[in-house]
Short mmCIF file of C-alpha atoms in Angstrom, two decimals:
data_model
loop_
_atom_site.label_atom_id
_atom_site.label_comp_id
_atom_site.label_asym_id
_atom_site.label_seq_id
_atom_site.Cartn_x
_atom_site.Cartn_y
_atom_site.Cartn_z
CA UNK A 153 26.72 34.95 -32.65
CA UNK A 154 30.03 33.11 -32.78
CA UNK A 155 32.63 35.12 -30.66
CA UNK A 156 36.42 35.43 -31.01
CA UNK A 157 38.37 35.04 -28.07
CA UNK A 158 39.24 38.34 -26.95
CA UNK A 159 35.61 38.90 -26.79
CA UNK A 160 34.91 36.26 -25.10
CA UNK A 161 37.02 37.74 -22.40
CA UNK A 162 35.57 40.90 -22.70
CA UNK A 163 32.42 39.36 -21.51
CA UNK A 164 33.94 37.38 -18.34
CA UNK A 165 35.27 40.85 -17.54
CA UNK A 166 32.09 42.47 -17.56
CA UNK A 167 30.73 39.68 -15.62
CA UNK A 168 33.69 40.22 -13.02
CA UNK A 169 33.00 44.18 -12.65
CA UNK A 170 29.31 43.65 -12.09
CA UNK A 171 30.38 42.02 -9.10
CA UNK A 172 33.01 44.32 -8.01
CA UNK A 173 31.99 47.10 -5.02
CA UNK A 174 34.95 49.76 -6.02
CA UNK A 175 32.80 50.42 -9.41
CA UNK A 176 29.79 52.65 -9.83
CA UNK A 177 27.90 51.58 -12.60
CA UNK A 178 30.41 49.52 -14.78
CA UNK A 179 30.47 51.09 -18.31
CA UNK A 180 31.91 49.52 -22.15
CA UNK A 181 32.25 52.07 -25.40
CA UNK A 182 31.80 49.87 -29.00
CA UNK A 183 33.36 52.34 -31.38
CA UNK A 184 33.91 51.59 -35.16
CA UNK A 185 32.09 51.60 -38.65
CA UNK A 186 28.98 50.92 -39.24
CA UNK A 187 28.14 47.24 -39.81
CA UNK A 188 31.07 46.07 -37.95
CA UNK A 189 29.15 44.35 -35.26
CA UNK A 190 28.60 46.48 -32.42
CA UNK A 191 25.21 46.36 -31.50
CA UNK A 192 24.98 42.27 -32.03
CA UNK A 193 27.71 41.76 -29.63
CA UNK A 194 25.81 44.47 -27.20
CA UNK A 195 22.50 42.04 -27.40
CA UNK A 196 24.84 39.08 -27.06
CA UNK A 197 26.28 40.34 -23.93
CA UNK A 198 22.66 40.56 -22.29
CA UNK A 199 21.60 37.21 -23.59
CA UNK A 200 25.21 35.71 -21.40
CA UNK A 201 24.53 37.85 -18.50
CA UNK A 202 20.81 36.55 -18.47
CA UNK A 203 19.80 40.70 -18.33
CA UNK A 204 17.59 42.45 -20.05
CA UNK A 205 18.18 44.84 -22.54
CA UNK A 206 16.96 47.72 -22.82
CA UNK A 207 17.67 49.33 -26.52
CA UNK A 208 18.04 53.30 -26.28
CA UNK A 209 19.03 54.09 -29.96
CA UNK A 210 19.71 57.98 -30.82
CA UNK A 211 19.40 60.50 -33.65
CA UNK A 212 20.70 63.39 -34.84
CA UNK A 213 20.26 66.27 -31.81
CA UNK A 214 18.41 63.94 -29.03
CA UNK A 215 18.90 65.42 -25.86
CA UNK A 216 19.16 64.26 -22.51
CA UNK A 217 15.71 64.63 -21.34
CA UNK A 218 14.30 62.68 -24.72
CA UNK A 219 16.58 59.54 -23.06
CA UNK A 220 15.22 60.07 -19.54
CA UNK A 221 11.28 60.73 -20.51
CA UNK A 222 8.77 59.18 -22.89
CA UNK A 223 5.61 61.54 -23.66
CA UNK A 224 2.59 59.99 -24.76
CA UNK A 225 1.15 62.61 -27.22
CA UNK A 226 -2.46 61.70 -26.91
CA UNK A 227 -2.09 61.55 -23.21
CA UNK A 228 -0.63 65.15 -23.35
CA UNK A 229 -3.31 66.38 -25.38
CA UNK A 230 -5.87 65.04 -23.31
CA UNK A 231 -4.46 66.83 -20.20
CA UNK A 232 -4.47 70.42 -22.34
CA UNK A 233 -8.35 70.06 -22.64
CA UNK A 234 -9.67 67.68 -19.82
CA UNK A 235 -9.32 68.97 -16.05
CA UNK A 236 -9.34 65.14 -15.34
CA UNK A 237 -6.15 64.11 -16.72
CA UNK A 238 -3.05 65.41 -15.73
CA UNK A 239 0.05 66.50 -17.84
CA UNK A 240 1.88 63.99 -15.65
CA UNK A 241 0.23 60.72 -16.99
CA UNK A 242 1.47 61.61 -20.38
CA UNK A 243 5.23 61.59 -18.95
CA UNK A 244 6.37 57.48 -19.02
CA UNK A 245 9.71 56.41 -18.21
CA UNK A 246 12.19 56.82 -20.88
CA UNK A 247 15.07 54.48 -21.50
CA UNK A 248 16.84 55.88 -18.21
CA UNK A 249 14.50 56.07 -16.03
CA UNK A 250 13.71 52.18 -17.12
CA UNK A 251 16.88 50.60 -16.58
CA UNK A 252 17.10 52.08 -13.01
CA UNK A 253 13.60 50.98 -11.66
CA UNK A 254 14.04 47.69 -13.99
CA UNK A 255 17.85 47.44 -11.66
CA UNK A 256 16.71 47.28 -9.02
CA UNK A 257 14.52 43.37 -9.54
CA UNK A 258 17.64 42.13 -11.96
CA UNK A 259 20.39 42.56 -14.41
CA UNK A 260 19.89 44.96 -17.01
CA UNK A 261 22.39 45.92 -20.14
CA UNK A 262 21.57 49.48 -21.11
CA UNK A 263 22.79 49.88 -24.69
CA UNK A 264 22.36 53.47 -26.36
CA UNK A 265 23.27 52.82 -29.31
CA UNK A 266 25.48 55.81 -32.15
CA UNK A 267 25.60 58.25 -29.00
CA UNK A 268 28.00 59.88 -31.18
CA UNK A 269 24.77 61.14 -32.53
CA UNK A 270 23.59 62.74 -29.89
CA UNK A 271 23.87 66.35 -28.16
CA UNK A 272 27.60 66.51 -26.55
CA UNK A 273 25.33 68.06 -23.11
CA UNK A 274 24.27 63.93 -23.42
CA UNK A 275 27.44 63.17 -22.33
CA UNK A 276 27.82 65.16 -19.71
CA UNK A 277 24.60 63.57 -18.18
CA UNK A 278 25.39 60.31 -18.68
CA UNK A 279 28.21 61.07 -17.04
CA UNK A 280 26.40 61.91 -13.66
CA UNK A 281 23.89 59.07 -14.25
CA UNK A 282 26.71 56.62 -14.37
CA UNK A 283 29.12 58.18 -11.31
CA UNK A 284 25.58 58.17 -9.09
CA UNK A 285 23.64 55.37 -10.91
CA UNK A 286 20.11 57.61 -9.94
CA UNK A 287 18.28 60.28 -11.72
CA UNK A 288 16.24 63.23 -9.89
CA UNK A 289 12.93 63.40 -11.28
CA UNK A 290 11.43 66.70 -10.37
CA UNK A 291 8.11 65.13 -10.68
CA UNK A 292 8.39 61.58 -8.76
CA UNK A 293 11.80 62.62 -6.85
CA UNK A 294 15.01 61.03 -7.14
CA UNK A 295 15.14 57.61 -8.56
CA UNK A 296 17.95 54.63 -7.49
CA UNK A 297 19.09 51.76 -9.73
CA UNK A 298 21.34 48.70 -8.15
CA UNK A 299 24.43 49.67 -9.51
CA UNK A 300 25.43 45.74 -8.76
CA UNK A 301 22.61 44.89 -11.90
CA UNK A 302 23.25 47.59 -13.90
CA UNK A 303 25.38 47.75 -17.51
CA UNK A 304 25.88 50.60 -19.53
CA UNK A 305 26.96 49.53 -23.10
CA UNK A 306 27.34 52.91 -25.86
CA UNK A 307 28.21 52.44 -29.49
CA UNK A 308 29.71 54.92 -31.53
CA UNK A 309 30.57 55.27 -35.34
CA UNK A 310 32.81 58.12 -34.30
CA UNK A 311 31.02 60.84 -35.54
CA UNK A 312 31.86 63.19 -33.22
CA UNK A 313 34.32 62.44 -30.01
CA UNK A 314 33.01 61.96 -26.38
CA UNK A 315 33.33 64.66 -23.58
CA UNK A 316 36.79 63.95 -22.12
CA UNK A 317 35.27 63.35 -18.70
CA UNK A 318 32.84 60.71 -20.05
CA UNK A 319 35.59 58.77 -21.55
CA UNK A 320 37.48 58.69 -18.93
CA UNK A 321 34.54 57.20 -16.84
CA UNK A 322 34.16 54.85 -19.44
CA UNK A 323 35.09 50.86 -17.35
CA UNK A 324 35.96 49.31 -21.35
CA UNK A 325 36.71 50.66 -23.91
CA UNK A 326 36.77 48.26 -27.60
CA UNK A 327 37.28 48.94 -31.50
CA UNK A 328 35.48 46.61 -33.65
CA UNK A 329 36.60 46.66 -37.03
CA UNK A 330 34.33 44.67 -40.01
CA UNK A 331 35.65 40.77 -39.39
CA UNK A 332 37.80 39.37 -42.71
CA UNK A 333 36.17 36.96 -44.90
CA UNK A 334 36.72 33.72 -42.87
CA UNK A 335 35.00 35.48 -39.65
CA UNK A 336 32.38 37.34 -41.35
CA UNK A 337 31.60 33.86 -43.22
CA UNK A 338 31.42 32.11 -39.55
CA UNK A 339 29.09 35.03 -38.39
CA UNK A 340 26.43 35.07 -41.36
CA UNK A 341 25.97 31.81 -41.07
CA UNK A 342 25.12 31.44 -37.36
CA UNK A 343 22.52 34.01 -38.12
CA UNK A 344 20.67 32.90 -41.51
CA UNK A 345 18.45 29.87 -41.06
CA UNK A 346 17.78 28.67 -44.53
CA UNK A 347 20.19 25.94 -46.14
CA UNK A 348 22.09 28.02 -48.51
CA UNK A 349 24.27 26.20 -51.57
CA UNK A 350 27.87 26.64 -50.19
CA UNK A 351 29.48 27.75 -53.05
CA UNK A 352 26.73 30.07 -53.72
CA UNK A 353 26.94 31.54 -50.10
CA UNK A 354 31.20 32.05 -50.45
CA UNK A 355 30.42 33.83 -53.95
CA UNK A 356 28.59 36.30 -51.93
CA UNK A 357 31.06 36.94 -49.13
CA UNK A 358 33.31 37.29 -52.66
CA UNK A 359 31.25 40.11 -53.52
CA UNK A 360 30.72 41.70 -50.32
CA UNK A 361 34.52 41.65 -49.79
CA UNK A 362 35.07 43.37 -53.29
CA UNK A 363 31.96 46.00 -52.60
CA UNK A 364 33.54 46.92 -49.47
CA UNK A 365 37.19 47.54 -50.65
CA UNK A 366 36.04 50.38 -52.83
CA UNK A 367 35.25 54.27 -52.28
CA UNK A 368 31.64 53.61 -51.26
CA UNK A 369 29.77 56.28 -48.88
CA UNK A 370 27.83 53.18 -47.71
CA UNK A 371 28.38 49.69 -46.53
CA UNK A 372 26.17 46.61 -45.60
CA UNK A 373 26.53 45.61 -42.51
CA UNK A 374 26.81 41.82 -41.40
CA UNK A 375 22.81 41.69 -40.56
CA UNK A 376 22.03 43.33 -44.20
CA UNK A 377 24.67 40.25 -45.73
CA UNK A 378 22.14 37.95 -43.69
CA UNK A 379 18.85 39.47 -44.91
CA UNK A 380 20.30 38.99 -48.51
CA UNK A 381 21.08 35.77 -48.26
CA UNK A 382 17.58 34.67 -47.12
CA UNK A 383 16.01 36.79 -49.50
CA UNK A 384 18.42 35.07 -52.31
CA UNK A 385 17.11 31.95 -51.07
CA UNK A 386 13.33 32.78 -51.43
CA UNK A 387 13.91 33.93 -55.11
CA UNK A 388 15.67 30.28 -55.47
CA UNK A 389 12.52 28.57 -54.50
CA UNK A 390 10.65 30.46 -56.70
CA UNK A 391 9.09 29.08 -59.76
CA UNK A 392 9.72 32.25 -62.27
CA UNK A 393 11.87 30.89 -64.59
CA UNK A 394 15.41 30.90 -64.54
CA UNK A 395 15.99 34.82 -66.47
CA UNK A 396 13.96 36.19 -63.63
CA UNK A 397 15.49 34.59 -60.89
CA UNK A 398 18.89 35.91 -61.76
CA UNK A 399 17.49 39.37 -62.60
CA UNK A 400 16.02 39.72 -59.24
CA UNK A 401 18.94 37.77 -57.41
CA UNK A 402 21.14 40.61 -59.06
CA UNK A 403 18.63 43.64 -58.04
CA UNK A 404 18.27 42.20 -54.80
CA UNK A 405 22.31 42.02 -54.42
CA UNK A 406 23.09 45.84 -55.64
CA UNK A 407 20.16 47.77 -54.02
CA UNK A 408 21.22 45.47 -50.56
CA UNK A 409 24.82 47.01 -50.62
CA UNK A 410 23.51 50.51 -50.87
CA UNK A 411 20.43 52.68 -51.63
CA UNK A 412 23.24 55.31 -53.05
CA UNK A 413 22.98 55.63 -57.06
CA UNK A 414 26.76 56.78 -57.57
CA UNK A 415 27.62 53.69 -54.88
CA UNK A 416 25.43 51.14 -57.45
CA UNK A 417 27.23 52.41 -60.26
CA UNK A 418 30.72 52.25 -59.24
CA UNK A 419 29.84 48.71 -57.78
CA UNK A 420 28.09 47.71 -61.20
CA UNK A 421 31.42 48.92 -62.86
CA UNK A 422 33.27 47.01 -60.68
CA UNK A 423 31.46 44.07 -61.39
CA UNK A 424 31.21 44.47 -65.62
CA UNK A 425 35.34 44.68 -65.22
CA UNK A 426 35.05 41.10 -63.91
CA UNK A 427 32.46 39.43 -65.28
CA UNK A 428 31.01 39.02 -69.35
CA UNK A 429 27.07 39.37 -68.94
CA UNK A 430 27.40 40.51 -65.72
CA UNK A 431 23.70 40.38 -64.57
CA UNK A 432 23.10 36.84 -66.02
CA UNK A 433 26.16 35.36 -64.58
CA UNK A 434 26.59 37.17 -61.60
CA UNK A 435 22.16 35.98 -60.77
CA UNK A 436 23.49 32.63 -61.94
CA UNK A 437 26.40 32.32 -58.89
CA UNK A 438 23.68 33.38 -56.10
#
């Protein structure tokens, strides 16, 4: 991942708060559309700390205890009909519970990734977890993390806004917006490895540029442009004639900017305003 300067920074400042005793357990909020490059810079910044990360994503209505516990279904079943095992062995740490123990022997970057999608009660537990960097298990008893080894990163699409009191306890606080062309050209291609044509590969980024400047309820994000290009690639190499090859170059293109059918249509409309025989010639560029 090739980083801009401010962000850069950003991570020399995390690096300095790690080290700093006034902080509890040093915090940063991503917050911006989908795609823009949140969670990539959230698995960068454990890769330049030399932590591991530990990936907590949400969903719609998780709950605090569904972050802190992991159940083991067959486990749990097991303890409802066999005297021998019990209910306990079917409780494993969660994401929480992880990054403390996993604290406390080195550096860890706990990302929980579209919080926004979670409960609001969440918040106010993270909240406590973060001011106290421990948890009290009512089964095992209370559980410390080194605060000293211990990052909390949370991404947000802004779905819903964070408890006041969590945002406030929040060390950083960042926007990233979707890079412009030049950037987002630099990015892609430090995360493709296949040798595509140039011209072909800024054709693209044309494309993706136009796609995402219209009234779309979905856009690819820089990982999906990557995908694309290395599936592109493939169907280059393939020996299926040259109709084909721009047929599925073309399917491959629309169906990566969005599974939405009113989305592909406005973006095939788009696209016939531009181009004569659009699916030949736009299969031809890529």
């Amino acid at each position: 991942m090739i980083l801009s300067q401010d962000k850069q920074l950003d991570i020399q400042y995390v690096k300095y708060l790690l080290g700093n005793p006034t902080v509890c357990v040093p915090s940063m909020l991503l917050f911006g559309e989908p795609g823009a490059g949140k969670t990539s810079f959230a698995k960068h910044l454990a890769t330049e700390l030399g932590a591991e990360l530990i990936f907590a994503p949400c969903y719609d209505g998780v709950a605090a205890d569904q972050l802190v516990y992991n159940w083991d279904l067959g486990t749990l079943v097991d303890a409802m009909t066999d005297e021998a095992t019990k209910g306990r062995e079917a409780m494993k740490d969660g994401y929480l519970l992880q990054a403390l123990r996993k604290s406390n022997e080195h550096k860890v970057v706990l990302l929980i990734d579209e919080v926004d999608k979670a409960k609001p009660s969440v918040d106010t537990f993270l909240l406590s977890y973060m001011q106290e960097c421990m948890l009290n298990d009512p089964l095992t008893g209370v559980v410390k993390g080194n605060k000293n080894n211990l990052f909390i990163v949370l991404t947000s699409n802004k779905r819903r806004e964070l408890e006041d009191a969590l945002d406030r306890r929040i060390s950083m606080i960042r926007e990233f917006k979707f890079p412009a062309k030049s950037e987002l050209i630099q990015q892609v291609k430090s995360m493709v490895n296949v040798n595509y044509n140039e011209s072909k590969f800024n054709f693209l980024i044309d494309l993706v540029m136009i796609y995402r400047r219209m009234d779309v309820s979905k856009k690819p994000s820089q990982n999906q442009i990557a995908d694309l290009i290395q599936e592109l690639y493939f169907i280059g190499t393939q020996p299926i004639g040259r109709k084909t090859a721009h047929e599925m170059k073309f399917r491959a293109l629309v169906w990566k900017m969005s599974q939405d059918e009113s989305d592909q249509h406005k973006f095939r409309s788009n696209l016939i305003n531009r181009f004569k025989n659009t699916v030949q010639y736009v299969g031809s560029m890529l």
